[in-house]
């Protein structure tokens, strides 16, 4: 009888633990960068970091939390 009570109690606690919703955090972003190489007739050249011109660079955080409602 005592083993049955322990097993039922443990099963109940495990079931309650799984009933809670999981919270989550998502990090996301876009990095749009490029490298320009310029070479001219005067024999000079340069490397420059520049925008990739496809979109703007951005990042964000998205979270989800169950408030029990």
PDB file of C-alpha atoms in Angstrom:
ATOM      1  CA  UNK A   1       0.000   0.000   0.000  1.00  0.00           C
ATOM      2  CA  UNK A   2       2.824   2.382   0.866  1.00  0.00           C
ATOM      3  CA  UNK A   3       4.577   1.751  -2.484  1.00  0.00           C
ATOM      4  CA  UNK A   4       1.340   2.438  -4.341  1.00  0.00           C
ATOM      5  CA  UNK A   5       0.939   5.781  -2.556  1.00  0.00           C
ATOM      6  CA  UNK A   6       4.494   6.791  -3.404  1.00  0.00           C
ATOM      7  CA  UNK A   7       4.118   5.790  -7.060  1.00  0.00           C
ATOM      8  CA  UNK A   8       0.800   7.634  -7.388  1.00  0.00           C
ATOM      9  CA  UNK A   9       2.221  10.726  -5.685  1.00  0.00           C
ATOM     10  CA  UNK A  10       5.287  10.722  -7.948  1.00  0.00           C
ATOM     11  CA  UNK A  11       3.088  10.289 -11.038  1.00  0.00           C
ATOM     12  CA  UNK A  12       0.880  13.168  -9.941  1.00  0.00           C
ATOM     13  CA  UNK A  13       3.878  15.460  -9.396  1.00  0.00           C
ATOM     14  CA  UNK A  14       5.362  14.572 -12.773  1.00  0.00           C
ATOM     15  CA  UNK A  15       2.010  15.234 -14.445  1.00  0.00           C
ATOM     16  CA  UNK A  16       1.731  18.640 -12.763  1.00  0.00           C
ATOM     17  CA  UNK A  17       5.255  19.602 -13.765  1.00  0.00           C
ATOM     18  CA  UNK A  18       4.485  18.903 -17.428  1.00  0.00           C
ATOM     19  CA  UNK A  19       1.298  20.969 -17.303  1.00  0.00           C
ATOM     20  CA  UNK A  20       3.261  24.230 -17.017  1.00  0.00           C
ATOM     21  CA  UNK A  21       3.950  26.073 -20.252  1.00  0.00           C
ATOM     22  CA  UNK A  22       7.522  26.582 -21.352  1.00  0.00           C
ATOM     23  CA  UNK A  23       8.885  30.110 -21.643  1.00  0.00           C
ATOM     24  CA  UNK A  24      11.187  30.919 -24.544  1.00  0.00           C
ATOM     25  CA  UNK A  25      13.552  33.632 -25.749  1.00  0.00           C
ATOM     26  CA  UNK A  26      14.473  34.106 -29.401  1.00  0.00           C
ATOM     27  CA  UNK A  27      17.367  36.276 -30.581  1.00  0.00           C
ATOM     28  CA  UNK A  28      17.189  37.262 -34.241  1.00  0.00           C
ATOM     29  CA  UNK A  29      18.835  39.665 -36.626  1.00  0.00           C
ATOM     30  CA  UNK A  30      20.122  40.588 -40.063  1.00  0.00           C
ATOM     31  CA  UNK A  31      23.632  41.851 -40.747  1.00  0.00           C
ATOM     32  CA  UNK A  32      24.029  43.523 -44.134  1.00  0.00           C
ATOM     33  CA  UNK A  33      27.657  44.475 -44.760  1.00  0.00           C
ATOM     34  CA  UNK A  34      29.978  44.439 -47.718  1.00  0.00           C
ATOM     35  CA  UNK A  35      33.576  45.094 -48.749  1.00  0.00           C
ATOM     36  CA  UNK A  36      34.451  47.396 -51.641  1.00  0.00           C
ATOM     37  CA  UNK A  37      37.755  47.192 -53.489  1.00  0.00           C
ATOM     38  CA  UNK A  38      38.548  50.244 -55.608  1.00  0.00           C
ATOM     39  CA  UNK A  39      41.441  50.303 -58.076  1.00  0.00           C
ATOM     40  CA  UNK A  40      42.067  53.332 -60.293  1.00  0.00           C
ATOM     41  CA  UNK A  41      44.344  54.206 -63.176  1.00  0.00           C
ATOM     42  CA  UNK A  42      46.747  56.152 -60.929  1.00  0.00           C
ATOM     43  CA  UNK A  43      47.911  52.886 -59.390  1.00  0.00           C
ATOM     44  CA  UNK A  44      46.205  53.375 -56.051  1.00  0.00           C
ATOM     45  CA  UNK A  45      43.716  51.001 -54.563  1.00  0.00           C
ATOM     46  CA  UNK A  46      41.666  50.864 -51.394  1.00  0.00           C
ATOM     47  CA  UNK A  47      39.572  48.435 -49.399  1.00  0.00           C
ATOM     48  CA  UNK A  48      36.483  49.814 -47.667  1.00  0.00           C
ATOM     49  CA  UNK A  49      33.786  48.331 -45.526  1.00  0.00           C
ATOM     50  CA  UNK A  50      30.391  49.452 -46.778  1.00  0.00           C
ATOM     51  CA  UNK A  51      26.729  48.699 -46.457  1.00  0.00           C
ATOM     52  CA  UNK A  52      25.547  45.750 -48.509  1.00  0.00           C
ATOM     53  CA  UNK A  53      22.621  47.901 -49.735  1.00  0.00           C
ATOM     54  CA  UNK A  54      20.149  45.008 -49.597  1.00  0.00           C
ATOM     55  CA  UNK A  55      18.518  45.926 -46.293  1.00  0.00           C
ATOM     56  CA  UNK A  56      19.320  47.642 -43.028  1.00  0.00           C
ATOM     57  CA  UNK A  57      21.165  45.808 -40.274  1.00  0.00           C
ATOM     58  CA  UNK A  58      18.939  45.049 -37.296  1.00  0.00           C
ATOM     59  CA  UNK A  59      18.518  42.712 -34.334  1.00  0.00           C
ATOM     60  CA  UNK A  60      15.847  41.913 -31.822  1.00  0.00           C
ATOM     61  CA  UNK A  61      14.693  39.790 -28.926  1.00  0.00           C
ATOM     62  CA  UNK A  62      11.351  38.003 -28.838  1.00  0.00           C
ATOM     63  CA  UNK A  63      10.084  36.339 -25.681  1.00  0.00           C
ATOM     64  CA  UNK A  64       7.123  34.210 -24.716  1.00  0.00           C
ATOM     65  CA  UNK A  65       5.924  33.657 -21.149  1.00  0.00           C
ATOM     66  CA  UNK A  66       2.686  32.054 -20.016  1.00  0.00           C
ATOM     67  CA  UNK A  67       1.116  34.278 -17.363  1.00  0.00           C
ATOM     68  CA  UNK A  68      -1.392  31.635 -16.324  1.00  0.00           C
ATOM     69  CA  UNK A  69      -4.479  33.315 -17.764  1.00  0.00           C
TER      70      UNK A  69
END
